[in-house]
Tab-separated table of C-alpha atoms in Angstrom:
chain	number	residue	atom	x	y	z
U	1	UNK	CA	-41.397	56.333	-117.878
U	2	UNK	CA	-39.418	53.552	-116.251
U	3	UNK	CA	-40.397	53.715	-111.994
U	4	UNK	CA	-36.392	53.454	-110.171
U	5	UNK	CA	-36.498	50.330	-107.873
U	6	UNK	CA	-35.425	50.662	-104.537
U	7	UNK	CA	-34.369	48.191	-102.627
U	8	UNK	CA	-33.525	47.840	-98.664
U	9	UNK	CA	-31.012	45.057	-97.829
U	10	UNK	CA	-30.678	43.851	-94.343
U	11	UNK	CA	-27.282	41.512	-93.766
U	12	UNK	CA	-26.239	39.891	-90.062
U	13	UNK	CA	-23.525	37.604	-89.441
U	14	UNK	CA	-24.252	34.754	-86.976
U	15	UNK	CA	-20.826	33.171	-85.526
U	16	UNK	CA	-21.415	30.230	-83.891
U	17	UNK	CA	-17.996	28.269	-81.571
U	18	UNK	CA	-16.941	25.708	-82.482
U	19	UNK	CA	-13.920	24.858	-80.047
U	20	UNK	CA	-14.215	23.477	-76.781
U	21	UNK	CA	-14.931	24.525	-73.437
U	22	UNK	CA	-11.122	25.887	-71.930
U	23	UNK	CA	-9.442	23.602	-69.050
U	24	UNK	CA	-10.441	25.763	-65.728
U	25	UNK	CA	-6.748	24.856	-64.789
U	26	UNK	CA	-5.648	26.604	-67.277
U	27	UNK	CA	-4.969	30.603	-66.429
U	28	UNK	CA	-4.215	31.392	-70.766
U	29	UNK	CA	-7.482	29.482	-71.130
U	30	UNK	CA	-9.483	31.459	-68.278
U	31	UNK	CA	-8.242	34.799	-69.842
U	32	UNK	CA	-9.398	33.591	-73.568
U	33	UNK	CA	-12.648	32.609	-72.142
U	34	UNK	CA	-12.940	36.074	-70.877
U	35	UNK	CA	-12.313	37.694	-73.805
U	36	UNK	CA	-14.566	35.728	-75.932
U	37	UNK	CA	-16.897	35.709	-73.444
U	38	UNK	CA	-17.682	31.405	-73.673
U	39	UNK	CA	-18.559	30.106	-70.192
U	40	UNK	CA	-15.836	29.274	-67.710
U	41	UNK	CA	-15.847	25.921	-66.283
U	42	UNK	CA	-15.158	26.974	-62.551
U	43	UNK	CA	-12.411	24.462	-60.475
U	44	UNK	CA	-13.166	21.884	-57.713
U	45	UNK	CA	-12.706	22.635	-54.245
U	46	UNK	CA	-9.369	22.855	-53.085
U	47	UNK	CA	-8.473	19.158	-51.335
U	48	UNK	CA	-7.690	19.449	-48.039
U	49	UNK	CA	-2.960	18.980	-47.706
U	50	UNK	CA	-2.252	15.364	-46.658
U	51	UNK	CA	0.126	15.325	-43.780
U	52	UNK	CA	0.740	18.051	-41.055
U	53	UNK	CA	0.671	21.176	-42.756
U	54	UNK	CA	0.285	24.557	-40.309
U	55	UNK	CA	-3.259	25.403	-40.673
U	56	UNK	CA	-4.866	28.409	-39.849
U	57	UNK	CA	-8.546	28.832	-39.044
U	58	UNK	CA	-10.937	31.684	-38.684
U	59	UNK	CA	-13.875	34.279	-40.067
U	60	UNK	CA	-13.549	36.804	-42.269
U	61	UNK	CA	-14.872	40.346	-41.844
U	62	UNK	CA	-15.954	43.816	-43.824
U	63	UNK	CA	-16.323	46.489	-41.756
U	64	UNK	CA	-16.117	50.252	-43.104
U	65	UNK	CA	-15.346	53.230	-41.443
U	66	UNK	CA	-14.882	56.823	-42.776
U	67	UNK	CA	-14.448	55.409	-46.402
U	68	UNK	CA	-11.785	53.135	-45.267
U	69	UNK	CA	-12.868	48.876	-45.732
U	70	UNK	CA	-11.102	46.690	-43.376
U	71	UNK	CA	-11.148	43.047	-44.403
U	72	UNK	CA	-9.811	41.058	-41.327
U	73	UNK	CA	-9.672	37.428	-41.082
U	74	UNK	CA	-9.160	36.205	-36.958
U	75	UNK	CA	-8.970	32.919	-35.637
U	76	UNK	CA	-6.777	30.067	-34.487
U	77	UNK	CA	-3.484	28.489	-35.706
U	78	UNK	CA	-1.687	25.464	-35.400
U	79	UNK	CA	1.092	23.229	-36.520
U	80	UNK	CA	-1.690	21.146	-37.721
U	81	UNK	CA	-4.914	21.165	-38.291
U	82	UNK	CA	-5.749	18.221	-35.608
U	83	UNK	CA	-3.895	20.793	-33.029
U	84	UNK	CA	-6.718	23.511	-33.648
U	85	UNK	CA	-8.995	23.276	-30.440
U	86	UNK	CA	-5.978	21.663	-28.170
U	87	UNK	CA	-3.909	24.093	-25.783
U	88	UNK	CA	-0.958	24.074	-28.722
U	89	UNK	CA	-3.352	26.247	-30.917
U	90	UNK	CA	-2.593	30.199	-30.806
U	91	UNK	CA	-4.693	33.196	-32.317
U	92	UNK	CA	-3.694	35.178	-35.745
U	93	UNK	CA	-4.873	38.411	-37.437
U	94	UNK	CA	-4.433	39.595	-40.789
U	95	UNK	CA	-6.375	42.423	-42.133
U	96	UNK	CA	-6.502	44.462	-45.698
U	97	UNK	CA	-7.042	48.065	-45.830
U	98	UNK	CA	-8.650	49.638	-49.191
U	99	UNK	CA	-11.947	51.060	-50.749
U	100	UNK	CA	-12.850	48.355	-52.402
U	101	UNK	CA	-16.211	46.849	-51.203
U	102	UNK	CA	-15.755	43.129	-52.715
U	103	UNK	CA	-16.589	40.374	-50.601
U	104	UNK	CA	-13.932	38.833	-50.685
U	105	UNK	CA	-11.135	40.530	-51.117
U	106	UNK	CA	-8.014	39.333	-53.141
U	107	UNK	CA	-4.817	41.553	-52.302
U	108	UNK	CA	-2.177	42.171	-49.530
U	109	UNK	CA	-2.877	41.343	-45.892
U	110	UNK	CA	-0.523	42.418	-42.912
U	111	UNK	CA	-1.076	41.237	-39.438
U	112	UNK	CA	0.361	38.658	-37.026
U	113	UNK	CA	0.591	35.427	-35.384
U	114	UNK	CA	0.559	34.550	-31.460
U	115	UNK	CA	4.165	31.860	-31.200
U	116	UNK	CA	4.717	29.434	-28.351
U	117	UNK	CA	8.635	30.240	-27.082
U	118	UNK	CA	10.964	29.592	-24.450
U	119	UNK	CA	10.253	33.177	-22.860
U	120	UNK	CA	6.100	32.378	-22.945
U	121	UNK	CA	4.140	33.866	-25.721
U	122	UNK	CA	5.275	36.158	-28.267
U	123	UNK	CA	3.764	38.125	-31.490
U	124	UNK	CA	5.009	37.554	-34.590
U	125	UNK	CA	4.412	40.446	-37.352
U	126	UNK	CA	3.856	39.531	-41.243
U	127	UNK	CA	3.664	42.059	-43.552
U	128	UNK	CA	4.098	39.808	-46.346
U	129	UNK	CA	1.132	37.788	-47.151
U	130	UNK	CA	-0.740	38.050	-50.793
U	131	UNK	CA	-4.443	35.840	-50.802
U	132	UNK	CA	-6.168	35.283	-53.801
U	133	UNK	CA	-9.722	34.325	-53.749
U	134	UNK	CA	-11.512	32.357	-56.815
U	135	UNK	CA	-14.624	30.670	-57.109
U	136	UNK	CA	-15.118	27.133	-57.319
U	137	UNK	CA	-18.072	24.969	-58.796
U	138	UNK	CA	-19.490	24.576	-55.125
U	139	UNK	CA	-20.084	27.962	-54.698
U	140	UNK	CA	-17.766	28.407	-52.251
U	141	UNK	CA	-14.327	29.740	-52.681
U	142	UNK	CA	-10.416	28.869	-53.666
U	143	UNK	CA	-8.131	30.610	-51.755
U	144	UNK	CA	-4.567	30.761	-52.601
U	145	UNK	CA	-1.350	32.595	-52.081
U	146	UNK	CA	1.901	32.910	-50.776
U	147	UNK	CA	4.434	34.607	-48.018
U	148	UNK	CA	7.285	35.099	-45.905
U	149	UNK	CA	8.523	34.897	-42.170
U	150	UNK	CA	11.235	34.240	-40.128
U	151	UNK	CA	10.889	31.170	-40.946
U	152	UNK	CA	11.050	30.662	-44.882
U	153	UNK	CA	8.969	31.448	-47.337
U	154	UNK	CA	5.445	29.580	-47.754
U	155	UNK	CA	2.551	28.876	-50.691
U	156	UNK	CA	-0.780	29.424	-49.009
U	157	UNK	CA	-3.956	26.744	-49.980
U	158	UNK	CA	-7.298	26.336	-48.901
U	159	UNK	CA	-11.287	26.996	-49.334
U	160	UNK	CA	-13.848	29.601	-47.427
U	161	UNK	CA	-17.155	28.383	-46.871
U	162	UNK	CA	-19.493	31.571	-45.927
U	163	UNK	CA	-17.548	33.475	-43.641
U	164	UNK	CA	-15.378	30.942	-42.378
U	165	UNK	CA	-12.237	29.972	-43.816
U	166	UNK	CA	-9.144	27.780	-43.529
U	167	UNK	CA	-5.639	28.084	-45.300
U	168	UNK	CA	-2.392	25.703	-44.710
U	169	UNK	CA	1.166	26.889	-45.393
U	170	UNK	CA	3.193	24.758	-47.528
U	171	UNK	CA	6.971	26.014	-46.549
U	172	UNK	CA	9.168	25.589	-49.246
U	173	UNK	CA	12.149	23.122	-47.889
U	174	UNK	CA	15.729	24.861	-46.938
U	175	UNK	CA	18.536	23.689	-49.450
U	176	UNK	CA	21.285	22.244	-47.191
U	177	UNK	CA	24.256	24.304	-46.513
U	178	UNK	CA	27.514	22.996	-48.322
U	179	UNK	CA	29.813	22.468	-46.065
U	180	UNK	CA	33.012	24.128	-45.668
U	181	UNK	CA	36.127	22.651	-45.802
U	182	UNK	CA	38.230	23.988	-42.329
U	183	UNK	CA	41.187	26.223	-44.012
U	184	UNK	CA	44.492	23.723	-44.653
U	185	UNK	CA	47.596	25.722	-42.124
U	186	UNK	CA	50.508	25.232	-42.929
U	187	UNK	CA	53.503	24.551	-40.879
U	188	UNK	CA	56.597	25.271	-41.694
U	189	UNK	CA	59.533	22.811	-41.503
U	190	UNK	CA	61.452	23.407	-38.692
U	191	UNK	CA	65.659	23.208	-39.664
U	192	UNK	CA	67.149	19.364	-38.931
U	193	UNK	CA	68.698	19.763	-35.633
U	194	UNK	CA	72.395	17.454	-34.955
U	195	UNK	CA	72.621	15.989	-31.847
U	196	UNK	CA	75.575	17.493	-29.730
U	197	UNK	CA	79.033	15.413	-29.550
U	198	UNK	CA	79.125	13.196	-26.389
């Protein structure tokens, strides 16, 4: 009699990466990392505009209330951000509504903005205001964005530290009007006219 052999084989695969790191800058290379699951290399903190750029200041909040989150973000705005605790600075409020209980919130915000007129003090409503938030390699976070007022439409940078943060709008510049040309009239000739006999 000839015993039957039985044998128990085992196998694993071991993959090992061999490409680089992806460029954080990168948003294709950010969503690759994700998927393969290699470690993201998270940005800087966002530099600080050079030159007057409006700059609004403030806190942001979570409160909840019947299953409803509020995110609101209050605080001060100016023209600039050396105008912030002078007389020419004004209060904002923007504010997301949701279920989501992330800390902090990326999405739509609504609120409004106090403006220095001719008439004294009016409020200004925006409804159209998207903020991103992203982590950056100080713990701390990127916010970006964009929106639109009365008066153009804007990019939105700047960093939260904590609780407190502080975005600038970056207006994008008007293109001049062509001008246009006044319409040509036209006269028409009036008949030649003799001169009476003397």
């Amino acid at each position: 009699d000839v015993a039957e052999l039985v044998y128990h084989v085992k196998m694993r695969k071991r993959y090992t990466n061999t490409e680089p790191a992806p460029d954080a800058s990168s948003s294709v290379s950010l969503k690759k990392a994700k998927k393969r699951k290699l470690p993201i290399e998270l940005p800087a903190p966002t530099p600080k505009p050079v030159g007057d750029n409006v700059c609004l200041r403030g806190k942001l909040a979570k409160t909840t209330l019947d299953e409803v989150t509020v995110h609101k973000i209050k605080g001060k705005w100016a023209a600039s951000s050396k105008l912030l605790d002078t007389a020419d600075s004004n209060d904002f409020d923007y504010e997301h509504r949701g279920t989501s209980q992330d800390f902090p919130l990326s999405g739509r915000y609504t609120g409004w903005f106090i403006l220095n007129s001719a008439d004294g003090k009016q409020r200004v409503t925006e409804r159209d205001v998207t903020l991103k938030f992203h982590q950056n390699n100080a713990g701390e976070w990127n916010v970006d964005g964009k929106g639109s007022n009365g008066f153009g439409k804007y990019t939105i940078t700047g960093t939260m530290v904590g609780d407190e943060i502080e975005i600038y709008r970056h207006y994008a510049p008007v293109p001049p009007r062509k001008a246009v040309a006044a319409p040509v009239v036209r006269t028409p000739a009036l008949p030649a006219v003799e001169a009476a006999p003397a």
